[in-house]
Tab-separated table of C-alpha atoms in Angstrom:
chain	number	residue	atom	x	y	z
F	76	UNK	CA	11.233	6.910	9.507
F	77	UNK	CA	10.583	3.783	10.649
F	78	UNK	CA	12.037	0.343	8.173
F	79	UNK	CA	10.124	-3.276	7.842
F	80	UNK	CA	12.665	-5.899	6.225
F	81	UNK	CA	11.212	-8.292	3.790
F	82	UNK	CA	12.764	-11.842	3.475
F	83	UNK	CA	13.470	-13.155	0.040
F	84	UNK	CA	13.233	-9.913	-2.056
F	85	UNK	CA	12.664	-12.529	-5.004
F	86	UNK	CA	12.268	-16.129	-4.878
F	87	UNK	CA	11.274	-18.726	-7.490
F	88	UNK	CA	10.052	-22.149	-6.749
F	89	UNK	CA	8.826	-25.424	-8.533
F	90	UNK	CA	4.814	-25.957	-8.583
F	91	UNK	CA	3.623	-27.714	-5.430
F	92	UNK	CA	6.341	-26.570	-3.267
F	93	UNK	CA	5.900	-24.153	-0.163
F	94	UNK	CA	7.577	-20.523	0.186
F	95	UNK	CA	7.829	-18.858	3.359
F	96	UNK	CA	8.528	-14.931	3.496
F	97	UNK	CA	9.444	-12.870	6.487
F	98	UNK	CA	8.465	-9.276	7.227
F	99	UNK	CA	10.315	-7.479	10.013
F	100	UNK	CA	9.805	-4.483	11.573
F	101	UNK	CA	13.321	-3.139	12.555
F	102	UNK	CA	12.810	-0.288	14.839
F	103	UNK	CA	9.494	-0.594	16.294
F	104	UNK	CA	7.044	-3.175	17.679
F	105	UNK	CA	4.346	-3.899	15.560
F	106	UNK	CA	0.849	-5.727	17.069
F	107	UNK	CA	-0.489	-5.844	13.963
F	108	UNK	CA	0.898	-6.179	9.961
F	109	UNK	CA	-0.749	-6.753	6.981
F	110	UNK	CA	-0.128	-8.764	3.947
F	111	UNK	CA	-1.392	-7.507	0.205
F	112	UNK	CA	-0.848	-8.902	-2.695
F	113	UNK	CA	-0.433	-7.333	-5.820
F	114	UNK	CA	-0.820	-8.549	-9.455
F	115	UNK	CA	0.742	-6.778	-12.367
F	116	UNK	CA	-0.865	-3.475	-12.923
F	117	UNK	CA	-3.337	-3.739	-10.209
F	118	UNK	CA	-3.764	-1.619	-7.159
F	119	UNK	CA	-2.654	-3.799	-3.533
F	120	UNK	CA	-4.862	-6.329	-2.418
F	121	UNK	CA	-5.458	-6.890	1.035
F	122	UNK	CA	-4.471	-10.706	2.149
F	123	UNK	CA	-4.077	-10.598	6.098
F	124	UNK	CA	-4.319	-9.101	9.096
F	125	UNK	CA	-1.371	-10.633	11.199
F	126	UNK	CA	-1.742	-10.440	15.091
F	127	UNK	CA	0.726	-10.773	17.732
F	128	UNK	CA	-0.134	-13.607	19.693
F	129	UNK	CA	-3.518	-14.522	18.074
F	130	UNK	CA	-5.337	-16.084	14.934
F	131	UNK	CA	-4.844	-13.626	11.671
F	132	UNK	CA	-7.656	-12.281	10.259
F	133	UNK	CA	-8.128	-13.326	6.394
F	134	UNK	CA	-9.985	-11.134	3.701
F	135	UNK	CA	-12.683	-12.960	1.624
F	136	UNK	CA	-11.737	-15.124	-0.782
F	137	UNK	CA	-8.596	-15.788	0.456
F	138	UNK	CA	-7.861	-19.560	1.675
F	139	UNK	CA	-6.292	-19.599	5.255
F	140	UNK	CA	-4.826	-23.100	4.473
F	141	UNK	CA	-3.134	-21.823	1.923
F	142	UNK	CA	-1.728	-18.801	2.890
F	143	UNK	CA	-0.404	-19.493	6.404
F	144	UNK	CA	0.556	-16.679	8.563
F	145	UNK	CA	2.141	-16.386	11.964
F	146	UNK	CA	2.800	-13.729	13.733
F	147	UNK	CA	5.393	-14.565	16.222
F	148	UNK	CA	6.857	-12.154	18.029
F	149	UNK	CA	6.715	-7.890	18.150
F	150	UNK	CA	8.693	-7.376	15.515
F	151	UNK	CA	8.142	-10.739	13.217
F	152	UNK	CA	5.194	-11.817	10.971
F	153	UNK	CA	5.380	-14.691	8.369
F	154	UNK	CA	3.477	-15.659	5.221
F	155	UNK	CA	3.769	-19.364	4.068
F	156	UNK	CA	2.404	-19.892	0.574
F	157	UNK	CA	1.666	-23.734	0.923
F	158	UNK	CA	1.648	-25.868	-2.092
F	159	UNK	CA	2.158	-22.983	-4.259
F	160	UNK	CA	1.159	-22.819	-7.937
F	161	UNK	CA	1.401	-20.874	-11.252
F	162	UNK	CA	-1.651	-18.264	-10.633
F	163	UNK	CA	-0.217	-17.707	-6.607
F	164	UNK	CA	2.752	-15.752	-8.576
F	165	UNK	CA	2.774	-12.086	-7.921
F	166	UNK	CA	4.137	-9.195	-5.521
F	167	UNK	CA	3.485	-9.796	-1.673
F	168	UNK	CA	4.035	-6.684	0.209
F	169	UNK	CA	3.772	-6.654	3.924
F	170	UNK	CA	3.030	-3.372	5.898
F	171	UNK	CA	2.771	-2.462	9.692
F	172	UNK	CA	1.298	1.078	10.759
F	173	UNK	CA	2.825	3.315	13.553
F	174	UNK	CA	1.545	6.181	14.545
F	175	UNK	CA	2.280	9.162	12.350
F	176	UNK	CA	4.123	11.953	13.676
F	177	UNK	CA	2.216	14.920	14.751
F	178	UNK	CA	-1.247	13.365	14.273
F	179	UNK	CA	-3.395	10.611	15.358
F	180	UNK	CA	-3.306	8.271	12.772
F	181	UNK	CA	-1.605	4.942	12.176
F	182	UNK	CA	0.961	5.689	8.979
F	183	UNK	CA	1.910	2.474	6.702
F	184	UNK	CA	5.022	1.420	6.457
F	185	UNK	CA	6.028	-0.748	3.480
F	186	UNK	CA	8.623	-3.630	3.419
F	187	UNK	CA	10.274	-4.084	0.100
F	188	UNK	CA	7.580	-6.576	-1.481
F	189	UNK	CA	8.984	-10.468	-2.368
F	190	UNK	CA	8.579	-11.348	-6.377
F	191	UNK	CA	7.308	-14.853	-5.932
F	192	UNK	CA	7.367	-16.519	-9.417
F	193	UNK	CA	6.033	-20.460	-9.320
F	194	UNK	CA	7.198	-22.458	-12.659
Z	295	UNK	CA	-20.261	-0.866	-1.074
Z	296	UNK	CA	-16.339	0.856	-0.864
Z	297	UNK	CA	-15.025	2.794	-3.340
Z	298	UNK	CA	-11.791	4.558	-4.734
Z	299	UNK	CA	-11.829	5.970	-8.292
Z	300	UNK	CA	-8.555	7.567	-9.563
Z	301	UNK	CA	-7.482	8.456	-13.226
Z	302	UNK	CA	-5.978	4.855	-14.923
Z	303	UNK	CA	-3.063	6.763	-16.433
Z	304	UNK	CA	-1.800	10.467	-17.066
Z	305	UNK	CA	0.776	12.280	-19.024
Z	306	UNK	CA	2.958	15.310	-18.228
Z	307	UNK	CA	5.755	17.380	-19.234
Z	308	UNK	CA	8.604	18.016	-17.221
Z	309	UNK	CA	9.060	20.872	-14.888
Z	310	UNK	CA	4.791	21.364	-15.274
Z	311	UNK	CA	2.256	20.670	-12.851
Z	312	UNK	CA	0.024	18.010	-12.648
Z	313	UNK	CA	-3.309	17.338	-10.692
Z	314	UNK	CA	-4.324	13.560	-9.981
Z	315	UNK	CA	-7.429	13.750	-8.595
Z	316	UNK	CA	-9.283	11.151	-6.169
Z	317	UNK	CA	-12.952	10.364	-4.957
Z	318	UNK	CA	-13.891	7.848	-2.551
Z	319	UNK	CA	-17.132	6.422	-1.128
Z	320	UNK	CA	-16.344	4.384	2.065
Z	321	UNK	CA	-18.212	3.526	5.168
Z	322	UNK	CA	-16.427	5.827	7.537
Z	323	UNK	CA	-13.452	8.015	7.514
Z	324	UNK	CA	-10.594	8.341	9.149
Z	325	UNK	CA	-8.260	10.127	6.660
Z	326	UNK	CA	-6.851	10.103	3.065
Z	327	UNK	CA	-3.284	8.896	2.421
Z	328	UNK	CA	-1.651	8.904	-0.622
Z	329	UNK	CA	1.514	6.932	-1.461
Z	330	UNK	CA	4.058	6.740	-4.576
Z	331	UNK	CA	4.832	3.505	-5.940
Z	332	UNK	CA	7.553	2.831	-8.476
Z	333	UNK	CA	7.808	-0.109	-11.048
Z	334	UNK	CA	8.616	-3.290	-8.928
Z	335	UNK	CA	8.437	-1.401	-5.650
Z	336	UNK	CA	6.807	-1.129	-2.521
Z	337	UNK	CA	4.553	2.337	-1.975
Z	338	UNK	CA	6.130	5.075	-0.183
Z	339	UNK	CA	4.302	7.793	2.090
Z	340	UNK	CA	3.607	11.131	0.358
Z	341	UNK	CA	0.885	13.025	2.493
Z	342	UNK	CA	-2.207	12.382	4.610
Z	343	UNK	CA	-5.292	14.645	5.082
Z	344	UNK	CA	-8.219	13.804	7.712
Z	345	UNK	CA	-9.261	17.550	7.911
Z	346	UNK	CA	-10.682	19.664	4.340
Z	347	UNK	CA	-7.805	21.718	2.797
Z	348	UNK	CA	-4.494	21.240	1.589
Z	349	UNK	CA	-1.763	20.297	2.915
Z	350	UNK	CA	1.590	21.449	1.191
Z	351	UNK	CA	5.254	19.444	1.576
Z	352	UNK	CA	7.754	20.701	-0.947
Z	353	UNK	CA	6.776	19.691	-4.888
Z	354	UNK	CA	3.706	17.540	-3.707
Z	355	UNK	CA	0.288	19.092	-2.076
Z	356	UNK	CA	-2.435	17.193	-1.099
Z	357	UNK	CA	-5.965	18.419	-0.762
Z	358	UNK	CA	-9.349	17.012	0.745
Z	359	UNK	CA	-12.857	17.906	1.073
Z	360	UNK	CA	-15.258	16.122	2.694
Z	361	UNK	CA	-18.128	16.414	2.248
Z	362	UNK	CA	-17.226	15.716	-1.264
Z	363	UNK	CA	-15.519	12.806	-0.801
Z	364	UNK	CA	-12.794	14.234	-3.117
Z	365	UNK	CA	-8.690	14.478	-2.847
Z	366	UNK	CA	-6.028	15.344	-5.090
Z	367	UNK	CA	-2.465	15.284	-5.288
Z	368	UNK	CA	-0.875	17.824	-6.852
Z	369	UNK	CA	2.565	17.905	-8.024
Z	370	UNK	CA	4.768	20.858	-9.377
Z	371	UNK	CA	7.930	21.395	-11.024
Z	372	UNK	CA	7.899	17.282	-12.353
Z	373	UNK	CA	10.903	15.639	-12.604
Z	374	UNK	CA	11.644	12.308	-14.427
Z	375	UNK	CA	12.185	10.502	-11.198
Z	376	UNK	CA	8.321	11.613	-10.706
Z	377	UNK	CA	7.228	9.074	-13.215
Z	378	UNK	CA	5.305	6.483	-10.672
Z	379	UNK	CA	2.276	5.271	-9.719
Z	380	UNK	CA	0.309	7.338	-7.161
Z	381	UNK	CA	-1.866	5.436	-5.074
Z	382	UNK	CA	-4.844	7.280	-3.190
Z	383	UNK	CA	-6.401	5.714	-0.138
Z	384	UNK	CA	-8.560	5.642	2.794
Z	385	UNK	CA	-9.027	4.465	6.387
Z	386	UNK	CA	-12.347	3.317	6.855
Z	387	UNK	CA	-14.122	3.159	10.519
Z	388	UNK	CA	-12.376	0.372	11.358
Z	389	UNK	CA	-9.483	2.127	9.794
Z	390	UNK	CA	-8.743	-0.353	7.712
Z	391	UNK	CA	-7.286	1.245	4.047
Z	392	UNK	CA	-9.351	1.045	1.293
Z	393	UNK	CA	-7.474	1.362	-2.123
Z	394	UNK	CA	-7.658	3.056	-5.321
Z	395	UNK	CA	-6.390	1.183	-8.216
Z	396	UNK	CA	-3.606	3.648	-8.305
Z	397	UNK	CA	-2.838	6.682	-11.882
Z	398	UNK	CA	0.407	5.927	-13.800
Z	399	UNK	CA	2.227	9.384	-13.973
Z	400	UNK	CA	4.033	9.218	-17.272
Z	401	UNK	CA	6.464	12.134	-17.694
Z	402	UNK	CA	7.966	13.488	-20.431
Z	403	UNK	CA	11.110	15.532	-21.289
């Protein structure tokens, strides 16, 4: 099946500084990926929609100036957590859809998730 | 509004069956997925139903109906590595997925 890499698996940071994590898709293009976020014992949240080449597309309640995302290329999507504090520490999970095998429908594939802890 | 209601938590023996069951009220509907999750994890793909009926892969079976806005995953012969979180959910019109909150599958020997 198809992989997406997620860069830092785990990362802790100081209040007030920035994190930036990578998602990769490593054997197919993706147009589109999507960010979630997911606190302890709590389904996934949708964040994002990231678009190749365009603005991303932000859920409500979530502040674009805080979560910055680029998109950059086919295969690369980013997600900046500017200024990040105590309550911004949880699971982000990134996710790109390809179309499933055998049917017409867009299949999710999961990176690994980054463990973002802010002290 | 959108809607996916799924069992919090549920408790099995090993080598039994178990039935996690799903409903959904969404605007639109372009199929059912359901994923497995593990502790510190990302999800993983288990099945995906757009038509009623089930749909059978080895241990795990997944049915849907409709018109009922129902699903469940159904899982035989449970192992220990079977003890997840099984998350149920659905591609709206704009096929966007809408989740459920996800059951904890606890198994025990």
């Amino acid at each position: 099946g198809a992989v997406v890499s997620q860069h830092p698996s785990r990362v802790i940071c100081k209040s007030g500084t920035s994190v930036k994590i990578e998602c990769r898709s490593l054997d197919f293009q993706a147009t589109t990926m999507f960010w979630y976020r997911q606190f302890p014992k709590q389904s996934l949240m949708l964040m994002a929609t990231s678009n190749e080449g365009s603005k991303a597309t932000y859920e409500q309640g979530v502040e674009k100036d805080k979560f910055l995302i680029n998109h950059a290329s086919l295969t690369l999507s980013t997600l900046t957590v500017t200024s990040a504090h105590p309550e911004d520490s949880s699971f982000y999970i990134c996710s790109a859809p390809l179309r499933g095998t055998g049917g017409d429908y867009n299949e999710q594939f999961f990176g690994p998730g980054t463990r973002l802890t802010v002290l | 509004g959108q809607n996916i209601d799924q069992p919090t938590e549920m408790t099995a023996t090993e080598g039994a069956i178990v039935q996690i069951n799903c409903t959904y009220q969404t605007s639109g509907f372009n199929g059912l997925f359901w994923y497995q999750q593990h502790a510190g994890e990302a999800p993983t793909f288990l099945s995906y139903n757009v038509l009623d009926g089930l749909e059978e892969k080895g241990r795990f079976s997944s049915f849907l109906s409709r018109s009922k806005g129902y699903s469940y995953l159904l899982l035989k012969e449970l192992q220990m590595k079977d003890s997840a979180s099984y998350l149920c959910a659905v591609s709206d019109s704009n096929y966007q997925l809408i989740w459920g909150a996800g059951t904890k599958l606890i198994i025990k020997p």
